[in-house]
Amino acid sequence: MSKHKKQHFVPACYLKAWCDPEAPPMHKPYVWVFDRNGQNVRRKAPENIFHESDMYTTFGKNGERDLILEQGLSQLEMEFTRIRNSKINYGRDLTPDEHILLCAFTATAQARTPANREHQRKQWERPLRMMERMTEAVANMTPDTKERFIASQPPRSVNSKGSIGYEEVKQMHENPLQTLLYPMIQATTPLLCKLDMAFLVSNDEIGFITSDHPCVWFDPDSCRRPPMYRGPALMYETIEITVPLSPTHCLLLNRQGMNGYIQVQPNVVHEVNRRTRFEADEYFVVRRNVKLDHWFDRGREPEDSWDRLHPRSGG
């Protein structure tokens, strides 16, 4: 049997914080997993959910397995667990290095999931098919037409940067995580480090929930912009990035000057949970067999939303 085939896209060490505190003595610890729509609840051990075989493994020409990406993720997970258990759970300040590590963990939580993998694969689908159609068209040209076509192409500098070929595009389409995960983390982490970092703290019995896609980018002002500018982005002052760290703590990266540990009321916890549940790909996780209607409430459109102020004409 190959080692380390079972690779988690939501770390088991992260999920252990949601183990039911009222589990029977001597029973294997478990969390409560719900389908995204709130149905089909079941008890699951953290190590038995949110994983795929060789999700981050790269393979050599002879089928040899390279686990460098999986090993790097495991090291980051260990650092996160240490920071959560020794600092965040006790309301202690982070060192600069720990701040960076937590931002890296947040970037990773956003990028490593199957939902993001399929998003990246979709992004590279169109250029890949265009290149394939172009290659087929050139292959079907007559010799004279092919010669004229090649002569019409602008020369490619040997020093040109940023251009990618067919094989590279094909790899990014077929193996998005193996080829793009590290560059995405490397690019996103420094940007997250520039944001304000707050920890929402709750004593609520249920507390914060999490999901199979726990990092949520949300902008409450997006509905006030034209449709093409509604995607949450770091350039907006109102961007809010949340990652539940445990039922009692939730990371909040923002540009509103919110920093440090902030005790919040149940209504804030419910709102964060609503975002977490809506952003879930297939499942969400609770530390108790409980679900609240508010998590499924789509809310009401503000009176000053772009669509209300710019109604489409009929006809």
PDB file of C-alpha atoms in Angstrom:
ATOM      1  CA  MET A   1       0.000   0.000   0.000  1.00  0.00           C
ATOM      2  CA  SER A   2       1.293   3.464  -0.897  1.00  0.00           C
ATOM      3  CA  LYS A   3       1.771   5.781   2.034  1.00  0.00           C
ATOM      4  CA  HIS A   4      -0.060   9.089   2.423  1.00  0.00           C
ATOM      5  CA  LYS A   5      -2.635   8.377  -0.288  1.00  0.00           C
ATOM      6  CA  LYS A   6      -5.427   9.711   1.950  1.00  0.00           C
ATOM      7  CA  GLN A   7      -4.991  13.469   1.636  1.00  0.00           C
ATOM      8  CA  HIS A   8      -7.350  15.928   3.340  1.00  0.00           C
ATOM      9  CA  PHE A   9      -8.538  19.148   1.736  1.00  0.00           C
ATOM     10  CA  VAL A  10      -9.832  20.242   5.165  1.00  0.00           C
ATOM     11  CA  PRO A  11      -7.263  19.087   7.744  1.00  0.00           C
ATOM     12  CA  ALA A  12      -8.365  16.563  10.345  1.00  0.00           C
ATOM     13  CA  CYS A  13      -6.337  18.441  12.977  1.00  0.00           C
ATOM     14  CA  TYR A  14      -8.365  21.569  12.158  1.00  0.00           C
ATOM     15  CA  LEU A  15     -11.697  19.720  12.385  1.00  0.00           C
ATOM     16  CA  LYS A  16     -10.930  18.162  15.776  1.00  0.00           C
ATOM     17  CA  ALA A  17     -11.973  21.422  17.448  1.00  0.00           C
ATOM     18  CA  TRP A  18     -15.559  20.616  16.393  1.00  0.00           C
ATOM     19  CA  CYS A  19     -15.708  17.202  18.072  1.00  0.00           C
ATOM     20  CA  ASP A  20     -18.895  16.892  20.111  1.00  0.00           C
ATOM     21  CA  PRO A  21     -18.043  17.630  23.765  1.00  0.00           C
ATOM     22  CA  GLU A  22     -20.888  15.349  24.866  1.00  0.00           C
ATOM     23  CA  ALA A  23     -19.692  12.256  23.003  1.00  0.00           C
ATOM     24  CA  PRO A  24     -20.040   9.092  25.117  1.00  0.00           C
ATOM     25  CA  PRO A  25     -16.988   8.116  27.188  1.00  0.00           C
ATOM     26  CA  MET A  26     -14.529   5.837  25.365  1.00  0.00           C
ATOM     27  CA  HIS A  27     -16.263   6.665  22.060  1.00  0.00           C
ATOM     28  CA  LYS A  28     -14.116   7.754  19.132  1.00  0.00           C
ATOM     29  CA  PRO A  29     -14.398  11.584  18.873  1.00  0.00           C
ATOM     30  CA  TYR A  30     -16.741  12.782  16.137  1.00  0.00           C
ATOM     31  CA  VAL A  31     -18.214  15.888  14.536  1.00  0.00           C
ATOM     32  CA  TRP A  32     -21.701  16.359  13.111  1.00  0.00           C
ATOM     33  CA  VAL A  33     -21.743  16.591   9.312  1.00  0.00           C
ATOM     34  CA  PHE A  34     -24.765  17.974   7.466  1.00  0.00           C
ATOM     35  CA  ASP A  35     -25.463  18.124   3.760  1.00  0.00           C
ATOM     36  CA  ARG A  36     -25.327  21.716   2.541  1.00  0.00           C
ATOM     37  CA  ASN A  37     -29.144  21.869   2.536  1.00  0.00           C
ATOM     38  CA  GLY A  38     -29.256  20.804   6.193  1.00  0.00           C
ATOM     39  CA  GLN A  39     -30.360  17.237   5.536  1.00  0.00           C
ATOM     40  CA  ASN A  40     -28.746  13.832   6.119  1.00  0.00           C
ATOM     41  CA  VAL A  41     -26.896  14.543   9.354  1.00  0.00           C
ATOM     42  CA  ARG A  42     -24.398  11.928  10.582  1.00  0.00           C
ATOM     43  CA  ARG A  43     -21.539  11.533  13.032  1.00  0.00           C
ATOM     44  CA  LYS A  44     -18.062  11.297  11.534  1.00  0.00           C
ATOM     45  CA  ALA A  45     -14.531  11.142  12.892  1.00  0.00           C
ATOM     46  CA  PRO A  46     -12.535  14.143  11.550  1.00  0.00           C
ATOM     47  CA  GLU A  47      -9.972  11.896   9.865  1.00  0.00           C
ATOM     48  CA  ASN A  48     -12.734  10.163   7.866  1.00  0.00           C
ATOM     49  CA  ILE A  49     -14.140  13.197   6.032  1.00  0.00           C
ATOM     50  CA  PHE A  50     -13.022  15.748   3.443  1.00  0.00           C
ATOM     51  CA  HIS A  51     -10.223  13.789   1.783  1.00  0.00           C
ATOM     52  CA  GLU A  52      -9.325  12.263  -1.585  1.00  0.00           C
ATOM     53  CA  SER A  53      -6.685   9.822  -2.723  1.00  0.00           C
ATOM     54  CA  ASP A  54      -3.464  11.479  -3.897  1.00  0.00           C
ATOM     55  CA  MET A  55      -5.168  14.849  -4.136  1.00  0.00           C
ATOM     56  CA  TYR A  56      -1.851  16.748  -4.041  1.00  0.00           C
ATOM     57  CA  THR A  57       0.506  14.027  -5.269  1.00  0.00           C
ATOM     58  CA  THR A  58       2.498  14.548  -8.445  1.00  0.00           C
ATOM     59  CA  PHE A  59       3.651  11.588 -10.497  1.00  0.00           C
ATOM     60  CA  GLY A  60       6.897  11.084 -12.378  1.00  0.00           C
ATOM     61  CA  LYS A  61       7.283   9.523 -15.807  1.00  0.00           C
ATOM     62  CA  ASN A  62       7.564   6.066 -14.265  1.00  0.00           C
ATOM     63  CA  GLY A  63       4.665   6.565 -11.871  1.00  0.00           C
ATOM     64  CA  GLU A  64       6.770   7.494  -8.849  1.00  0.00           C
ATOM     65  CA  ARG A  65       4.857   9.590  -6.299  1.00  0.00           C
ATOM     66  CA  ASP A  66       6.152  12.993  -5.197  1.00  0.00           C
ATOM     67  CA  LEU A  67       4.646  14.060  -1.857  1.00  0.00           C
ATOM     68  CA  ILE A  68       6.410  17.398  -1.443  1.00  0.00           C
ATOM     69  CA  LEU A  69       3.160  19.393  -1.656  1.00  0.00           C
ATOM     70  CA  GLU A  70       1.334  17.127   0.793  1.00  0.00           C
ATOM     71  CA  GLN A  71       4.274  17.280   3.187  1.00  0.00           C
ATOM     72  CA  GLY A  72       4.373  21.057   3.001  1.00  0.00           C
ATOM     73  CA  LEU A  73       0.659  21.264   3.780  1.00  0.00           C
ATOM     74  CA  SER A  74       1.108  18.904   6.726  1.00  0.00           C
ATOM     75  CA  GLN A  75       3.839  21.125   8.157  1.00  0.00           C
ATOM     76  CA  LEU A  76       1.619  24.204   7.849  1.00  0.00           C
ATOM     77  CA  GLU A  77      -1.237  22.327   9.553  1.00  0.00           C
ATOM     78  CA  MET A  78       1.043  21.464  12.471  1.00  0.00           C
ATOM     79  CA  GLU A  79       2.024  25.119  12.849  1.00  0.00           C
ATOM     80  CA  PHE A  80      -1.619  26.191  12.722  1.00  0.00           C
ATOM     81  CA  THR A  81      -2.578  23.676  15.413  1.00  0.00           C
ATOM     82  CA  ARG A  82       0.226  24.921  17.646  1.00  0.00           C
ATOM     83  CA  ILE A  83      -0.830  28.564  17.184  1.00  0.00           C
ATOM     84  CA  ARG A  84      -4.494  27.794  17.841  1.00  0.00           C
ATOM     85  CA  ASN A  85      -3.826  25.669  20.906  1.00  0.00           C
ATOM     86  CA  SER A  86      -1.155  27.820  22.547  1.00  0.00           C
ATOM     87  CA  LYS A  87      -2.151  31.354  21.514  1.00  0.00           C
ATOM     88  CA  ILE A  88      -5.617  31.872  20.017  1.00  0.00           C
ATOM     89  CA  ASN A  89      -7.487  29.692  22.502  1.00  0.00           C
ATOM     90  CA  TYR A  90      -6.008  31.791  25.309  1.00  0.00           C
ATOM     91  CA  GLY A  91      -6.436  35.211  23.697  1.00  0.00           C
ATOM     92  CA  ARG A  92      -2.702  35.765  23.379  1.00  0.00           C
ATOM     93  CA  ASP A  93      -1.010  38.015  20.825  1.00  0.00           C
ATOM     94  CA  LEU A  94       0.687  36.368  17.861  1.00  0.00           C
ATOM     95  CA  THR A  95       4.303  36.936  16.934  1.00  0.00           C
ATOM     96  CA  PRO A  96       4.999  38.387  13.448  1.00  0.00           C
ATOM     97  CA  ASP A  97       5.976  34.921  12.216  1.00  0.00           C
ATOM     98  CA  GLU A  98       2.768  33.413  13.618  1.00  0.00           C
ATOM     99  CA  HIS A  99       0.758  36.172  11.931  1.00  0.00           C
ATOM    100  CA  ILE A 100       2.305  35.195   8.588  1.00  0.00           C
ATOM    101  CA  LEU A 101       1.688  31.494   9.210  1.00  0.00           C
ATOM    102  CA  LEU A 102      -1.981  32.110   9.982  1.00  0.00           C
ATOM    103  CA  CYS A 103      -2.347  34.154   6.798  1.00  0.00           C
ATOM    104  CA  ALA A 104      -0.687  31.330   4.872  1.00  0.00           C
ATOM    105  CA  PHE A 105      -3.102  28.848   6.442  1.00  0.00           C
ATOM    106  CA  THR A 106      -5.996  31.106   5.381  1.00  0.00           C
ATOM    107  CA  ALA A 107      -4.721  31.351   1.803  1.00  0.00           C
ATOM    108  CA  THR A 108      -4.318  27.584   1.753  1.00  0.00           C
ATOM    109  CA  ALA A 109      -7.822  26.983   3.117  1.00  0.00           C
ATOM    110  CA  GLN A 110      -9.199  29.009   0.218  1.00  0.00           C
ATOM    111  CA  ALA A 111      -7.096  27.395  -2.489  1.00  0.00           C
ATOM    112  CA  ARG A 112      -6.834  23.680  -1.606  1.00  0.00           C
ATOM    113  CA  THR A 113     -10.474  22.558  -1.841  1.00  0.00           C
ATOM    114  CA  PRO A 114     -12.176  20.570  -4.617  1.00  0.00           C
ATOM    115  CA  ALA A 115     -14.419  23.594  -5.234  1.00  0.00           C
ATOM    116  CA  ASN A 116     -11.417  25.757  -6.065  1.00  0.00           C
ATOM    117  CA  ARG A 117      -9.812  22.948  -8.060  1.00  0.00           C
ATOM    118  CA  GLU A 118     -12.860  22.757 -10.324  1.00  0.00           C
ATOM    119  CA  HIS A 119     -12.977  26.554 -10.582  1.00  0.00           C
ATOM    120  CA  GLN A 120      -9.370  26.625 -11.767  1.00  0.00           C
ATOM    121  CA  ARG A 121      -9.987  23.758 -14.170  1.00  0.00           C
ATOM    122  CA  LYS A 122     -12.910  25.680 -15.660  1.00  0.00           C
ATOM    123  CA  GLN A 123     -10.737  28.789 -16.073  1.00  0.00           C
ATOM    124  CA  TRP A 124      -8.175  26.863 -18.121  1.00  0.00           C
ATOM    125  CA  GLU A 125     -10.744  24.925 -20.166  1.00  0.00           C
ATOM    126  CA  ARG A 126     -11.259  27.648 -22.774  1.00  0.00           C
ATOM    127  CA  PRO A 127      -7.591  28.435 -23.543  1.00  0.00           C
ATOM    128  CA  LEU A 128      -6.807  24.713 -23.695  1.00  0.00           C
ATOM    129  CA  ARG A 129      -9.584  24.030 -26.213  1.00  0.00           C
ATOM    130  CA  MET A 130      -8.556  27.062 -28.269  1.00  0.00           C
ATOM    131  CA  MET A 131      -4.985  25.776 -28.451  1.00  0.00           C
ATOM    132  CA  GLU A 132      -6.203  22.322 -29.418  1.00  0.00           C
ATOM    133  CA  ARG A 133      -8.392  23.729 -32.181  1.00  0.00           C
ATOM    134  CA  MET A 134      -5.516  25.857 -33.452  1.00  0.00           C
ATOM    135  CA  THR A 135      -3.151  22.862 -33.451  1.00  0.00           C
ATOM    136  CA  GLU A 136      -5.709  20.784 -35.352  1.00  0.00           C
ATOM    137  CA  ALA A 137      -6.307  23.578 -37.859  1.00  0.00           C
ATOM    138  CA  VAL A 138      -2.576  23.976 -38.523  1.00  0.00           C
ATOM    139  CA  ALA A 139      -2.178  20.209 -38.902  1.00  0.00           C
ATOM    140  CA  ASN A 140      -4.895  20.185 -41.583  1.00  0.00           C
ATOM    141  CA  MET A 141      -3.365  23.024 -43.622  1.00  0.00           C
ATOM    142  CA  THR A 142      -1.736  22.432 -46.963  1.00  0.00           C
ATOM    143  CA  PRO A 143       2.061  22.839 -46.939  1.00  0.00           C
ATOM    144  CA  ASP A 144       1.854  26.230 -48.687  1.00  0.00           C
ATOM    145  CA  THR A 145      -0.840  27.551 -46.340  1.00  0.00           C
ATOM    146  CA  LYS A 146       1.066  26.312 -43.301  1.00  0.00           C
ATOM    147  CA  GLU A 147       4.243  28.002 -44.513  1.00  0.00           C
ATOM    148  CA  ARG A 148       2.436  31.326 -45.010  1.00  0.00           C
ATOM    149  CA  PHE A 149       0.733  31.001 -41.621  1.00  0.00           C
ATOM    150  CA  ILE A 150       4.017  30.370 -39.807  1.00  0.00           C
ATOM    151  CA  ALA A 151       5.679  33.266 -41.614  1.00  0.00           C
ATOM    152  CA  SER A 152       2.847  35.574 -40.530  1.00  0.00           C
ATOM    153  CA  GLN A 153       3.392  34.889 -36.819  1.00  0.00           C
ATOM    154  CA  PRO A 154       5.364  37.500 -34.848  1.00  0.00           C
ATOM    155  CA  PRO A 155       8.800  36.307 -33.725  1.00  0.00           C
ATOM    156  CA  ARG A 156       8.988  35.038 -30.151  1.00  0.00           C
ATOM    157  CA  SER A 157      11.851  36.444 -28.143  1.00  0.00           C
ATOM    158  CA  VAL A 158      14.014  33.906 -26.367  1.00  0.00           C
ATOM    159  CA  ASN A 159      13.914  36.237 -23.378  1.00  0.00           C
ATOM    160  CA  SER A 160      10.145  36.621 -23.314  1.00  0.00           C
ATOM    161  CA  LYS A 161       8.499  35.968 -19.955  1.00  0.00           C
ATOM    162  CA  GLY A 162       4.941  35.153 -19.004  1.00  0.00           C
ATOM    163  CA  SER A 163       4.070  33.101 -22.079  1.00  0.00           C
ATOM    164  CA  ILE A 164       3.045  29.495 -21.589  1.00  0.00           C
ATOM    165  CA  GLY A 165       2.783  26.606 -23.982  1.00  0.00           C
ATOM    166  CA  TYR A 166       0.250  23.901 -24.657  1.00  0.00           C
ATOM    167  CA  GLU A 167       1.738  21.337 -22.255  1.00  0.00           C
ATOM    168  CA  GLU A 168       1.744  23.858 -19.395  1.00  0.00           C
ATOM    169  CA  VAL A 169      -1.872  24.833 -20.035  1.00  0.00           C
ATOM    170  CA  LYS A 170      -2.821  21.162 -20.258  1.00  0.00           C
ATOM    171  CA  GLN A 171      -1.185  20.460 -16.885  1.00  0.00           C
ATOM    172  CA  MET A 172      -2.994  23.376 -15.234  1.00  0.00           C
ATOM    173  CA  HIS A 173      -6.277  22.077 -16.607  1.00  0.00           C
ATOM    174  CA  GLU A 174      -5.706  18.429 -15.700  1.00  0.00           C
ATOM    175  CA  ASN A 175      -3.931  18.973 -12.350  1.00  0.00           C
ATOM    176  CA  PRO A 176      -4.860  22.434 -11.052  1.00  0.00           C
ATOM    177  CA  LEU A 177      -3.837  21.851  -7.443  1.00  0.00           C
ATOM    178  CA  GLN A 178      -0.515  20.210  -8.186  1.00  0.00           C
ATOM    179  CA  THR A 179       0.492  23.018 -10.566  1.00  0.00           C
ATOM    180  CA  LEU A 180      -1.218  26.093  -9.118  1.00  0.00           C
ATOM    181  CA  LEU A 181      -1.673  25.602  -5.363  1.00  0.00           C
ATOM    182  CA  TYR A 182       1.785  26.713  -4.270  1.00  0.00           C
ATOM    183  CA  PRO A 183       1.878  29.777  -6.586  1.00  0.00           C
ATOM    184  CA  MET A 184      -1.581  30.815  -5.356  1.00  0.00           C
ATOM    185  CA  ILE A 185      -0.540  30.533  -1.705  1.00  0.00           C
ATOM    186  CA  GLN A 186       2.718  32.346  -2.405  1.00  0.00           C
ATOM    187  CA  ALA A 187       0.889  35.216  -4.134  1.00  0.00           C
ATOM    188  CA  THR A 188      -2.039  35.537  -1.716  1.00  0.00           C
ATOM    189  CA  THR A 189      -0.308  35.256   1.660  1.00  0.00           C
ATOM    190  CA  PRO A 190       1.573  38.605   1.513  1.00  0.00           C
ATOM    191  CA  LEU A 191      -1.659  40.367   0.515  1.00  0.00           C
ATOM    192  CA  LEU A 192      -3.548  38.866   3.450  1.00  0.00           C
ATOM    193  CA  CYS A 193      -0.758  39.940   5.799  1.00  0.00           C
ATOM    194  CA  LYS A 194      -1.557  43.570   4.961  1.00  0.00           C
ATOM    195  CA  LEU A 195      -5.138  43.271   6.256  1.00  0.00           C
ATOM    196  CA  ASP A 196      -6.337  43.903   9.784  1.00  0.00           C
ATOM    197  CA  MET A 197      -6.597  40.672  11.782  1.00  0.00           C
ATOM    198  CA  ALA A 198      -9.326  40.157  14.364  1.00  0.00           C
ATOM    199  CA  PHE A 199     -10.530  37.109  16.260  1.00  0.00           C
ATOM    200  CA  LEU A 200     -14.253  36.905  16.941  1.00  0.00           C
ATOM    201  CA  VAL A 201     -14.813  35.145  20.255  1.00  0.00           C
ATOM    202  CA  SER A 202     -18.048  33.444  21.303  1.00  0.00           C
ATOM    203  CA  ASN A 203     -19.319  31.590  24.362  1.00  0.00           C
ATOM    204  CA  ASP A 204     -22.370  30.395  22.458  1.00  0.00           C
ATOM    205  CA  GLU A 205     -23.271  26.744  23.069  1.00  0.00           C
ATOM    206  CA  ILE A 206     -23.218  25.937  19.352  1.00  0.00           C
ATOM    207  CA  GLY A 207     -20.617  28.515  18.391  1.00  0.00           C
ATOM    208  CA  PHE A 208     -19.108  28.873  14.939  1.00  0.00           C
ATOM    209  CA  ILE A 209     -19.687  26.159  12.371  1.00  0.00           C
ATOM    210  CA  THR A 210     -17.311  25.228   9.565  1.00  0.00           C
ATOM    211  CA  SER A 211     -17.559  23.459   6.209  1.00  0.00           C
ATOM    212  CA  ASP A 212     -15.765  21.707   3.361  1.00  0.00           C
ATOM    213  CA  HIS A 213     -14.824  25.193   2.075  1.00  0.00           C
ATOM    214  CA  PRO A 214     -14.171  27.076   5.332  1.00  0.00           C
ATOM    215  CA  CYS A 215     -12.532  30.257   4.021  1.00  0.00           C
ATOM    216  CA  VAL A 216     -15.212  32.773   2.994  1.00  0.00           C
ATOM    217  CA  TRP A 217     -14.552  35.985   1.080  1.00  0.00           C
ATOM    218  CA  PHE A 218     -17.558  38.268   1.540  1.00  0.00           C
ATOM    219  CA  ASP A 219     -18.248  41.905   0.722  1.00  0.00           C
ATOM    220  CA  PRO A 220     -21.469  43.344   2.198  1.00  0.00           C
ATOM    221  CA  ASP A 221     -21.276  46.267  -0.248  1.00  0.00           C
ATOM    222  CA  SER A 222     -21.024  44.134  -3.388  1.00  0.00           C
ATOM    223  CA  CYS A 223     -24.765  44.424  -4.095  1.00  0.00           C
ATOM    224  CA  ARG A 224     -24.306  48.194  -4.454  1.00  0.00           C
ATOM    225  CA  ARG A 225     -21.931  47.796  -7.406  1.00  0.00           C
ATOM    226  CA  PRO A 226     -22.577  46.962 -11.067  1.00  0.00           C
ATOM    227  CA  PRO A 227     -22.687  43.207 -11.685  1.00  0.00           C
ATOM    228  CA  MET A 228     -19.179  42.929 -13.156  1.00  0.00           C
ATOM    229  CA  TYR A 229     -17.653  44.469  -9.999  1.00  0.00           C
ATOM    230  CA  ARG A 230     -19.481  42.371  -7.394  1.00  0.00           C
ATOM    231  CA  GLY A 231     -16.858  39.711  -6.847  1.00  0.00           C
ATOM    232  CA  PRO A 232     -15.164  40.055  -3.432  1.00  0.00           C
ATOM    233  CA  ALA A 233     -11.661  41.479  -3.878  1.00  0.00           C
ATOM    234  CA  LEU A 234      -8.904  42.796  -1.657  1.00  0.00           C
ATOM    235  CA  MET A 235      -9.029  46.223  -3.304  1.00  0.00           C
ATOM    236  CA  TYR A 236     -12.408  46.956  -1.675  1.00  0.00           C
ATOM    237  CA  GLU A 237     -12.430  48.558   1.773  1.00  0.00           C
ATOM    238  CA  THR A 238     -15.436  46.476   2.802  1.00  0.00           C
ATOM    239  CA  ILE A 239     -13.905  43.041   2.091  1.00  0.00           C
ATOM    240  CA  GLU A 240     -14.283  40.535   4.939  1.00  0.00           C
ATOM    241  CA  ILE A 241     -12.500  37.177   4.990  1.00  0.00           C
ATOM    242  CA  THR A 242     -13.585  34.710   7.638  1.00  0.00           C
ATOM    243  CA  VAL A 243     -12.202  31.332   8.672  1.00  0.00           C
ATOM    244  CA  PRO A 244     -13.802  29.580  11.672  1.00  0.00           C
ATOM    245  CA  LEU A 245     -10.887  28.374  13.783  1.00  0.00           C
ATOM    246  CA  SER A 246     -12.977  26.538  16.376  1.00  0.00           C
ATOM    247  CA  PRO A 247     -16.521  26.767  17.773  1.00  0.00           C
ATOM    248  CA  THR A 248     -15.279  29.590  20.041  1.00  0.00           C
ATOM    249  CA  HIS A 249     -13.042  31.557  17.661  1.00  0.00           C
ATOM    250  CA  CYS A 250     -13.332  32.844  14.104  1.00  0.00           C
ATOM    251  CA  LEU A 251     -10.621  34.670  12.198  1.00  0.00           C
ATOM    252  CA  LEU A 252     -11.738  37.912  10.538  1.00  0.00           C
ATOM    253  CA  LEU A 253      -9.402  39.628   8.055  1.00  0.00           C
ATOM    254  CA  ASN A 254     -10.670  43.081   7.129  1.00  0.00           C
ATOM    255  CA  ARG A 255      -9.790  46.633   6.110  1.00  0.00           C
ATOM    256  CA  GLN A 256     -11.963  48.350   8.711  1.00  0.00           C
ATOM    257  CA  GLY A 257      -9.426  48.592  11.540  1.00  0.00           C
ATOM    258  CA  MET A 258     -10.794  45.633  13.494  1.00  0.00           C
ATOM    259  CA  ASN A 259      -7.935  43.940  15.337  1.00  0.00           C
ATOM    260  CA  GLY A 260      -7.329  41.684  18.308  1.00  0.00           C
ATOM    261  CA  TYR A 261      -9.836  39.568  20.202  1.00  0.00           C
ATOM    262  CA  ILE A 262     -13.453  40.753  20.037  1.00  0.00           C
ATOM    263  CA  GLN A 263     -16.210  39.196  22.136  1.00  0.00           C
ATOM    264  CA  VAL A 264     -19.332  38.961  19.965  1.00  0.00           C
ATOM    265  CA  GLN A 265     -23.023  38.385  20.576  1.00  0.00           C
ATOM    266  CA  PRO A 266     -24.976  35.358  19.236  1.00  0.00           C
ATOM    267  CA  ASN A 267     -26.396  37.402  16.338  1.00  0.00           C
ATOM    268  CA  VAL A 268     -22.866  37.945  15.000  1.00  0.00           C
ATOM    269  CA  VAL A 269     -22.122  34.225  15.323  1.00  0.00           C
ATOM    270  CA  HIS A 270     -25.334  33.408  13.440  1.00  0.00           C
ATOM    271  CA  GLU A 271     -24.381  35.808  10.632  1.00  0.00           C
ATOM    272  CA  VAL A 272     -20.903  34.324  10.278  1.00  0.00           C
ATOM    273  CA  ASN A 273     -22.439  30.837  10.279  1.00  0.00           C
ATOM    274  CA  ARG A 274     -24.883  31.896   7.587  1.00  0.00           C
ATOM    275  CA  ARG A 275     -21.972  32.915   5.365  1.00  0.00           C
ATOM    276  CA  THR A 276     -20.108  29.702   6.143  1.00  0.00           C
ATOM    277  CA  ARG A 277     -23.126  27.537   5.347  1.00  0.00           C
ATOM    278  CA  PHE A 278     -23.859  29.364   2.055  1.00  0.00           C
ATOM    279  CA  GLU A 279     -20.217  29.093   0.967  1.00  0.00           C
ATOM    280  CA  ALA A 280     -20.057  25.346   1.701  1.00  0.00           C
ATOM    281  CA  ASP A 281     -19.542  23.184  -1.348  1.00  0.00           C
ATOM    282  CA  GLU A 282     -21.410  20.067  -0.194  1.00  0.00           C
ATOM    283  CA  TYR A 283     -21.241  19.841   3.611  1.00  0.00           C
ATOM    284  CA  PHE A 284     -21.061  21.887   6.781  1.00  0.00           C
ATOM    285  CA  VAL A 285     -19.883  20.806  10.232  1.00  0.00           C
ATOM    286  CA  VAL A 286     -21.291  21.540  13.700  1.00  0.00           C
ATOM    287  CA  ARG A 287     -20.071  20.385  17.084  1.00  0.00           C
ATOM    288  CA  ARG A 288     -23.601  19.369  18.065  1.00  0.00           C
ATOM    289  CA  ASN A 289     -26.547  17.838  16.240  1.00  0.00           C
ATOM    290  CA  VAL A 290     -28.128  21.260  15.770  1.00  0.00           C
ATOM    291  CA  LYS A 291     -28.990  23.489  12.820  1.00  0.00           C
ATOM    292  CA  LEU A 292     -30.610  26.929  12.904  1.00  0.00           C
ATOM    293  CA  ASP A 293     -33.002  28.451  10.384  1.00  0.00           C
ATOM    294  CA  HIS A 294     -30.946  31.637  10.214  1.00  0.00           C
ATOM    295  CA  TRP A 295     -28.096  29.783   8.519  1.00  0.00           C
ATOM    296  CA  PHE A 296     -30.394  29.191   5.515  1.00  0.00           C
ATOM    297  CA  ASP A 297     -31.897  32.686   5.342  1.00  0.00           C
ATOM    298  CA  ARG A 298     -30.931  34.431   2.093  1.00  0.00           C
ATOM    299  CA  GLY A 299     -31.730  37.820   3.598  1.00  0.00           C
ATOM    300  CA  ARG A 300     -33.353  40.796   1.916  1.00  0.00           C
ATOM    301  CA  GLU A 301     -31.978  42.948  -0.860  1.00  0.00           C
ATOM    302  CA  PRO A 302     -31.073  46.463   0.402  1.00  0.00           C
ATOM    303  CA  GLU A 303     -33.145  49.367  -0.846  1.00  0.00           C
ATOM    304  CA  ASP A 304     -29.989  51.022  -2.215  1.00  0.00           C
ATOM    305  CA  SER A 305     -28.712  47.988  -4.128  1.00  0.00           C
ATOM    306  CA  TRP A 306     -27.529  48.542  -7.692  1.00  0.00           C
ATOM    307  CA  ASP A 307     -30.348  46.448  -9.140  1.00  0.00           C
ATOM    308  CA  ARG A 308     -33.015  48.430  -7.263  1.00  0.00           C
ATOM    309  CA  LEU A 309     -31.552  51.770  -8.292  1.00  0.00           C
ATOM    310  CA  HIS A 310     -30.949  50.647 -11.895  1.00  0.00           C
ATOM    311  CA  PRO A 311     -33.933  48.449 -12.818  1.00  0.00           C
ATOM    312  CA  ARG A 312     -33.804  46.779 -16.191  1.00  0.00           C
ATOM    313  CA  SER A 313     -36.286  48.088 -18.736  1.00  0.00           C
ATOM    314  CA  GLY A 314     -38.908  45.604 -19.885  1.00  0.00           C
ATOM    315  CA  GLY A 315     -39.430  44.352 -23.374  1.00  0.00           C
TER     316      GLY A 315
END
